[in-house]
Short mmCIF file of C-alpha atoms in Angstrom, two decimals:
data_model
loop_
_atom_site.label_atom_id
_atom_site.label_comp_id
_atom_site.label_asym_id
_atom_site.label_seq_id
_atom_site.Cartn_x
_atom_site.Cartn_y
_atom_site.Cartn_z
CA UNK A 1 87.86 151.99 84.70
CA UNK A 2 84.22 151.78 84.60
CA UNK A 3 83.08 154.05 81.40
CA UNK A 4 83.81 152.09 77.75
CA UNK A 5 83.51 153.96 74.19
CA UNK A 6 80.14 152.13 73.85
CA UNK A 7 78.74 154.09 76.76
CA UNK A 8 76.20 156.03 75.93
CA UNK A 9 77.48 158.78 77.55
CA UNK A 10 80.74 158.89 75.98
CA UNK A 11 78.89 158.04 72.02
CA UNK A 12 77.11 161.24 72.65
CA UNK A 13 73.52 162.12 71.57
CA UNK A 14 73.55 163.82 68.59
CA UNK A 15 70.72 165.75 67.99
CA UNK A 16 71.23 167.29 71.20
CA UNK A 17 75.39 167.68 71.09
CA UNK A 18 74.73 169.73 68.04
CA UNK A 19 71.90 172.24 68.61
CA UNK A 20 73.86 172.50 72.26
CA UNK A 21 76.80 173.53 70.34
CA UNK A 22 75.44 175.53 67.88
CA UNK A 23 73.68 177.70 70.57
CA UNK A 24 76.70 177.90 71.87
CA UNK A 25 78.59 179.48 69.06
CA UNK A 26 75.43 182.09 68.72
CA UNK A 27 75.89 183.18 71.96
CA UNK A 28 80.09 183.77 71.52
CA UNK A 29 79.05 185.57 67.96
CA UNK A 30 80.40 182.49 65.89
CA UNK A 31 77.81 182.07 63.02
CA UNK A 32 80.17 181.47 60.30
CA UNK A 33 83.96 179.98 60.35
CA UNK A 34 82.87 177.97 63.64
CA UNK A 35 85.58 176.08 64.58
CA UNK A 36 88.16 179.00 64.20
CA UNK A 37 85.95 181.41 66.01
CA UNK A 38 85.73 179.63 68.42
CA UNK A 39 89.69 178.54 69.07
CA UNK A 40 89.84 183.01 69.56
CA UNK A 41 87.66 182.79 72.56
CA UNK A 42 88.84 182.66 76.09
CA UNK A 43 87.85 179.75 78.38
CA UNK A 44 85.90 182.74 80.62
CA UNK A 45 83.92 183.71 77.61
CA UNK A 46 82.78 180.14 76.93
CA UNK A 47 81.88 179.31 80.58
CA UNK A 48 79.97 182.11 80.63
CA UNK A 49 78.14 180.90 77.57
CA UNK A 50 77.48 177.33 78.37
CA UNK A 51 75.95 179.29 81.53
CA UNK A 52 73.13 181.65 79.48
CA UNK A 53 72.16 179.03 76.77
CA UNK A 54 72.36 175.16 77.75
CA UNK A 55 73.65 174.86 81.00
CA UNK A 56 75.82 172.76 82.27
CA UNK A 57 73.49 169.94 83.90
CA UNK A 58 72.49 166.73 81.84
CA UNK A 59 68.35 167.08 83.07
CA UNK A 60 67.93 163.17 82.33
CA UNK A 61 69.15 159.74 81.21
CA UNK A 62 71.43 162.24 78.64
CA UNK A 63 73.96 163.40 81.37
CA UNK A 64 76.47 165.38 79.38
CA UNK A 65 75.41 168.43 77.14
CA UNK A 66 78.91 168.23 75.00
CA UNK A 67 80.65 164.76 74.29
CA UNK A 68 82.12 162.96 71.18
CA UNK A 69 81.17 163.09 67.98
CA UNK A 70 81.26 160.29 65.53
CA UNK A 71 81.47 162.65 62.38
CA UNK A 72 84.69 161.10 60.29
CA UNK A 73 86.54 164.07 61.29
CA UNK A 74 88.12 163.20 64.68
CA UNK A 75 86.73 159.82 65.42
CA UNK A 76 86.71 158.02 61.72
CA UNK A 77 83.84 155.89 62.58
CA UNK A 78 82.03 154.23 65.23
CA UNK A 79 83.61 152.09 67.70
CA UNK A 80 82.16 149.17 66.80
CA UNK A 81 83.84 149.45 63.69
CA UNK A 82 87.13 150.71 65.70
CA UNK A 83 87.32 147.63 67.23
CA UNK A 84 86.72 145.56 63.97
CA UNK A 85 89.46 146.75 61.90
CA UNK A 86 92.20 147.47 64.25
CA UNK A 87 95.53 146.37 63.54
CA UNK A 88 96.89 145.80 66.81
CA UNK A 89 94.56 144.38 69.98
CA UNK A 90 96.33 144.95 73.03
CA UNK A 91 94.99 143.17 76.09
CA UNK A 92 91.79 144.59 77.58
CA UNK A 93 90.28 144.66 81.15
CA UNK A 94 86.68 145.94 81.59
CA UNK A 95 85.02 146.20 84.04
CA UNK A 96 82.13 147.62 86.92
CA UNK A 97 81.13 148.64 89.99
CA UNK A 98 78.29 147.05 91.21
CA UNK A 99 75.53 149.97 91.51
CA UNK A 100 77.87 152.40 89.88
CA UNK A 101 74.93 155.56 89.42
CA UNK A 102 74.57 155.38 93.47
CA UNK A 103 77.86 158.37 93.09
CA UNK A 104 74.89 160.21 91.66
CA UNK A 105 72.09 159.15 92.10
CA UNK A 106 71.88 158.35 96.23
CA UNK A 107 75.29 160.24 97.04
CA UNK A 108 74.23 163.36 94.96
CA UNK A 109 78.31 163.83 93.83
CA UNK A 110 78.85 166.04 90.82
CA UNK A 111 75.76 168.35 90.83
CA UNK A 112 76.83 170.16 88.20
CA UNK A 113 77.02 167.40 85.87
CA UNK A 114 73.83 165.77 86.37
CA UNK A 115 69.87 166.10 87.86
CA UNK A 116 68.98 162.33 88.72
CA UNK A 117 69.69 162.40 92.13
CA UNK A 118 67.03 161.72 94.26
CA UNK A 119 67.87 163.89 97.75
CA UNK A 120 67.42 162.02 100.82
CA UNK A 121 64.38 164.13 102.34
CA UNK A 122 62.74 162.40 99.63
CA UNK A 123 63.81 159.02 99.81
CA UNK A 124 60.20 158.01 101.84
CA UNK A 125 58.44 159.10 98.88
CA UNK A 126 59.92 156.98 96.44
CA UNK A 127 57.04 154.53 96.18
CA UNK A 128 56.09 152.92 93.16
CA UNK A 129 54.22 155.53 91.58
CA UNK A 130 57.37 158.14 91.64
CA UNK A 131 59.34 155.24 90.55
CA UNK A 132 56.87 155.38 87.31
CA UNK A 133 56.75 158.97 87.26
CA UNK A 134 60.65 159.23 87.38
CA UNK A 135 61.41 157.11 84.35
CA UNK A 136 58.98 159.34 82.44
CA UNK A 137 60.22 162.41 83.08
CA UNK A 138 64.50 160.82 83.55
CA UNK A 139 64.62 157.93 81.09
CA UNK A 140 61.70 158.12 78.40
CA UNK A 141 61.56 160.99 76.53
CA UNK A 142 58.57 161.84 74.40
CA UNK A 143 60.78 163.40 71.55
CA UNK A 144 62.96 160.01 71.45
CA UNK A 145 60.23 157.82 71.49
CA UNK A 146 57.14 159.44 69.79
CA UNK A 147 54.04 157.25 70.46
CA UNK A 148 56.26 154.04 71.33
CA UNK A 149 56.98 156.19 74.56
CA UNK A 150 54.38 154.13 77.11
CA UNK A 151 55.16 150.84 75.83
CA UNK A 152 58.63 151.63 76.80
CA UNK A 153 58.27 152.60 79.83
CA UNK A 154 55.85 149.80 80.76
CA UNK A 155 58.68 147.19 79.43
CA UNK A 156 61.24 149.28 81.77
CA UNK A 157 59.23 149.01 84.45
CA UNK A 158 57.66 145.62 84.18
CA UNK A 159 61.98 144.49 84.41
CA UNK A 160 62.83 146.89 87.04
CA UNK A 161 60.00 146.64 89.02
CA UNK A 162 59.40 143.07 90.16
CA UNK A 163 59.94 141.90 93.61
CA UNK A 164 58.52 144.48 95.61
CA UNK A 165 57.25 143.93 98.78
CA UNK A 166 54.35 146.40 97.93
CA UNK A 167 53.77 149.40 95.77
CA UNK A 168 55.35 151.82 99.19
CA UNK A 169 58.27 149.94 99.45
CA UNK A 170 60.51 152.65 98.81
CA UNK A 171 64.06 151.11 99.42
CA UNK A 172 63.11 148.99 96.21
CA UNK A 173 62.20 150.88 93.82
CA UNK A 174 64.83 153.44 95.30
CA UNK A 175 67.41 150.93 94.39
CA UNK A 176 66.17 149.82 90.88
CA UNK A 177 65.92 153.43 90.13
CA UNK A 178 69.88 152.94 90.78
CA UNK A 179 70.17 150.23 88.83
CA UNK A 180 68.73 151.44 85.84
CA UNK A 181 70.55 154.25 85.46
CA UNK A 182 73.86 152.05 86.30
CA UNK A 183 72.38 149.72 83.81
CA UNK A 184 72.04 152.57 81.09
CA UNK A 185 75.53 154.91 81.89
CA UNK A 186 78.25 151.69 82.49
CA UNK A 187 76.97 148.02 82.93
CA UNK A 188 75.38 147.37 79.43
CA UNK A 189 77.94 149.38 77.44
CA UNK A 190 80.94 147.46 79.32
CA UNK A 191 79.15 144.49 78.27
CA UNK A 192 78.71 145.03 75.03
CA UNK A 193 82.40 146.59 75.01
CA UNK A 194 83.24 142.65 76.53
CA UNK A 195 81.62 140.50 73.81
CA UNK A 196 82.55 143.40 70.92
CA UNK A 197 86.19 142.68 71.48
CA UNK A 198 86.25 139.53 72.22
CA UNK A 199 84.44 138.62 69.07
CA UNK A 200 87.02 140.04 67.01
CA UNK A 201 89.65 138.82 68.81
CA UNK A 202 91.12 140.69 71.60
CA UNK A 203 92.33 139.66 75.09
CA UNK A 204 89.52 140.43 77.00
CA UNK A 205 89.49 140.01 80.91
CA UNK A 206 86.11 141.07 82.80
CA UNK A 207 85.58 142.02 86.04
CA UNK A 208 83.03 143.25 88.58
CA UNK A 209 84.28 145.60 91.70
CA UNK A 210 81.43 144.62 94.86
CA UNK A 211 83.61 145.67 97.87
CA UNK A 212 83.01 148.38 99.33
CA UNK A 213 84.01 149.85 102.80
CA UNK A 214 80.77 149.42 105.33
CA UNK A 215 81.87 151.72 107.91
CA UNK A 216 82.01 154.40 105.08
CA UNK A 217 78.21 153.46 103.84
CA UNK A 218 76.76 152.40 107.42
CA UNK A 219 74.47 155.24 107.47
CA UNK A 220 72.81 154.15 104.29
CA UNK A 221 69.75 151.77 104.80
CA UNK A 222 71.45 147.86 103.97
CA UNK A 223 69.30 147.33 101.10
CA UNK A 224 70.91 150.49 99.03
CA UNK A 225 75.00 149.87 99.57
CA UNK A 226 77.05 148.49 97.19
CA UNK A 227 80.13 149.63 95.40
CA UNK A 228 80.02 152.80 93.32
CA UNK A 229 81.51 154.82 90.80
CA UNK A 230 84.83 155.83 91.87
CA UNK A 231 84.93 153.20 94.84
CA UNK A 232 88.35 151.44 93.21
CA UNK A 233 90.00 154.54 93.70
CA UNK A 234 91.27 154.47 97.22
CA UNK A 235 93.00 150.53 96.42
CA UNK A 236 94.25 152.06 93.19
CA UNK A 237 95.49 155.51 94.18
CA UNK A 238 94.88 156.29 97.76
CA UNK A 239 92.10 158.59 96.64
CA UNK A 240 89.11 158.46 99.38
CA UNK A 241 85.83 160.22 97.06
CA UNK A 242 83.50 159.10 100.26
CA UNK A 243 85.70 160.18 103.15
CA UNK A 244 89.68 158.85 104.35
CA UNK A 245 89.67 155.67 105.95
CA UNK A 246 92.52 153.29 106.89
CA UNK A 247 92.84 150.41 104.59
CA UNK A 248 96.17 148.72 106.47
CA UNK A 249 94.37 148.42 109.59
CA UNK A 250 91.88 146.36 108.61
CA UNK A 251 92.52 143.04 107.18
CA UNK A 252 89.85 142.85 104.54
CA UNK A 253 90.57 146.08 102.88
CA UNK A 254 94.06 145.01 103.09
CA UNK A 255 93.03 141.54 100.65
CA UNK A 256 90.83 144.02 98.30
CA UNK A 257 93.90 146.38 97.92
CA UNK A 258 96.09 143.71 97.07
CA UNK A 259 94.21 141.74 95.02
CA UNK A 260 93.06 144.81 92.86
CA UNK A 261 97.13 146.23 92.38
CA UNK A 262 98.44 142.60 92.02
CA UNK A 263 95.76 142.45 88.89
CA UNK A 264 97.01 145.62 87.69
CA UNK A 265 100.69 144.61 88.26
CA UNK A 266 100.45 141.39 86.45
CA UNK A 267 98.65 143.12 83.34
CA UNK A 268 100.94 145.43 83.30
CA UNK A 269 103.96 143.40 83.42
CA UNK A 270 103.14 140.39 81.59
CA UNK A 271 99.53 141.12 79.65
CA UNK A 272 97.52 138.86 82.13
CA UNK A 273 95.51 140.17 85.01
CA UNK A 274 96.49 137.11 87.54
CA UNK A 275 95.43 138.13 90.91
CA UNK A 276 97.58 135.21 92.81
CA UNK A 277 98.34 132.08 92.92
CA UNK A 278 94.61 130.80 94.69
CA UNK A 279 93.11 132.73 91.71
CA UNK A 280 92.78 132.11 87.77
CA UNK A 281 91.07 134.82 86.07
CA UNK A 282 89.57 133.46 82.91
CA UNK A 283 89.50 135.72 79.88
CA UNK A 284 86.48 135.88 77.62
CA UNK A 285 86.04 133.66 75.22
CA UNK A 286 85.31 134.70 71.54
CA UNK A 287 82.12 132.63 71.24
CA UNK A 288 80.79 133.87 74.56
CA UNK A 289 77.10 135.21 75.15
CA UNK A 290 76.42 137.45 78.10
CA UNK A 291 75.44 134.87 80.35
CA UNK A 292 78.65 132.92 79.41
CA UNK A 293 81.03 135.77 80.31
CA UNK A 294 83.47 134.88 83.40
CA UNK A 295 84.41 137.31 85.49
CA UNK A 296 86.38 138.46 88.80
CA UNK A 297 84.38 139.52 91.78
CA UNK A 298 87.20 141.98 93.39
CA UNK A 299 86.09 141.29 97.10
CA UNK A 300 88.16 140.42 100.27
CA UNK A 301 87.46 136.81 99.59
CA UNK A 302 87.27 136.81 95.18
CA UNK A 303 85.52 133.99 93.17
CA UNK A 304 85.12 134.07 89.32
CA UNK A 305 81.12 134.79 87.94
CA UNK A 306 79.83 134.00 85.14
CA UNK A 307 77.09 136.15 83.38
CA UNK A 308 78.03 139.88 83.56
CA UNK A 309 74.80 141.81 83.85
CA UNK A 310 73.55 139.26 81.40
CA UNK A 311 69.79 139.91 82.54
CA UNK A 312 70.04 143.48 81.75
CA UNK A 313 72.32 143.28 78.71
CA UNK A 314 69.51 141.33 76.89
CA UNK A 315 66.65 143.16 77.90
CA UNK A 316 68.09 146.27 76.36
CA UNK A 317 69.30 144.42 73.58
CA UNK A 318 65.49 143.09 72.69
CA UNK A 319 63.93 146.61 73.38
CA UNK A 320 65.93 148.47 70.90
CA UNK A 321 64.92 146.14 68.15
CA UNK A 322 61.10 146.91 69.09
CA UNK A 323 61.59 150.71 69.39
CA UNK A 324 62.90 153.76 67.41
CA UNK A 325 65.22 154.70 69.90
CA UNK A 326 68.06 152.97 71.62
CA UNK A 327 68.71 154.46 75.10
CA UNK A 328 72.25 151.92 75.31
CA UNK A 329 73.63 153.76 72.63
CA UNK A 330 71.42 157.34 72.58
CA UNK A 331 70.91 156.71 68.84
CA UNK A 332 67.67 156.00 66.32
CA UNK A 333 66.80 152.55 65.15
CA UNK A 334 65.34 151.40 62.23
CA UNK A 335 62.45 150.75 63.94
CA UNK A 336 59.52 152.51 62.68
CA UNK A 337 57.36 154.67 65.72
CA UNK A 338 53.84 152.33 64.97
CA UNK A 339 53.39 151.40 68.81
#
């Protein structure tokens, strides 16, 4: 539920996607006739070599190695475009966890997918210096940016990095580290997924999931909880990611669980995600700005917000039209590298 086609995970990065793949058919002895070599290989023989040329771990910002292609072939064009011209536009519901990269980035799930995750020996370290250091090495790259690479990451940090208490305190920067990267992989895409479709029309219903279960995250220091990737999961299908828990004992998990399946239920049934009758969730209006978008907050006791990650939404969307990369989408501007 969190992840939209304008993620910049699931666009892809193509420069990368490519020479990944075509190292990939060099090492299965498919130089010519790719794509029908390739079908005559075994799922073994292409494990084993992802495993000698690219690996399977994004090393950075980029976390897959393989991922869509926007080429004409499969995917006609971009989904921007998609969502322009389609025919039918079936009701939509988008929507977030609140610190959604914390699956990776403090809770270190999915190792083989990523290397962002910052391990927990090393937590005390993460002072404002490492937090500099880390969105060099995780989130600016050289070869995307050219020489516009330290204005970058000054703007990144100069957003990220206010409101410390001082340039050790490690919780904070810890937890904007987290929020950029949930910023980068799911909050702005949704967002711009939100005001895409709703500009051209669709039913659009927005939504941000903040509960989370506090005996399951007591051990983490107050400042870093929140609700991460996956955490709808045990309301929605009795999957427990973080460890099993009993939701019909307590009574607040019990008004999360049916507030989040009574959305679903509704949607499904009549094409409006009403919670109940105390709630009126307000769909997105075609005119809307990021800071105008209203949303759910899916908590034991839900209100409607308005601004979905508007602060971050517009920083990103001013950066990329100073820079020659855009890290939202993992694509080139036309922004020439003169920084």
């Amino acid at each position: 539920m969190s992840g939209t086609a304008l993620s910049n995970w699931a666009l892809g990065k193509e420069d990368d996607l490519v020479a990944n793949s075509k190292l990939l058919g060099m090492e299965v002895g498919c130089s010519d006739n790719i794509k029908s070599c390739l079908k005559k290989k075994t799922i073994d023989q292409m494990f084993e070599a992802v495993t000698k040329t690219v690996g399977y771990k994004g090393e950075d910002v980029v976390l897959l190695k393989f991922s869509p292609r926007i080429d004409g072939d499969f995917f006609p064009a971009h989904p921007d475009v998609l969502i322009k011209n389609a025919k039918r536009k079936p009701v939509s519901i988008i929507g977030v966890g609140e610190k959604e990269d914390s699956f990776f980035i403090l809770h270190g799930l999915a190792p083989y997918l990523h290397n962002i995750a910052v391990p927990k020996e090393e937590w005390p370290n993460f002072n404002r210096q490492k937090f500099i250091e880390t969105i060099e090495k995780k989130v600016v790259r050289k070869s995307d940016f050219g020489d516009s690479a330290s204005f970058v990451r000054d703007q990144i940090v100069d957003f990220y990095g206010k409101g410390a208490k001082n340039d050790d305190d490690y919780l904070f920067y810890l937890n904007q580290y987290n929020m950029l990267m949930s910023d980068l992989h799911f909050a702005v895409g949704a967002t711009r997924t939100i005001l895409k479709k709703a500009e051209e029309g669709w039913p659009v219903y927005a939504y941000s999931f903040e509960h989370y279960n506090k005996k399951l995250f007591e051990t983490l220091p107050e400042q870093l909880r929140g609700s991460t990737h996956t955490n709808e999961y045990p309301y929605m299908f009795n999957i427990f990611i973080f460890g099993k828990y009993d939701i019909d004992s307590d009574p607040q998990e019990v008004a999360v669980k049916n507030l989040f399946r009574n959305s679903l239920l509704s949607f499904v049934k009549n094409g409006q995600p009403q919670p109940g009758a105390d709630t009126d969730w307000p769909s997105v209006a075609a005119t809307d700005s990021a800071k105008d978008i209203k949303f759910i907050r899916f908590l034991p006791q839900p209100s409607i917000g308005k601004g979905l990650h508007h602060e971050a939404y517009d920083f990103w969307m001013n950066l990329k039209q100073k820079v020659p990369f855009d890290l939202v989408e993992f694509k080139k501007t036309s922004v020439r590298d003169e920084l």
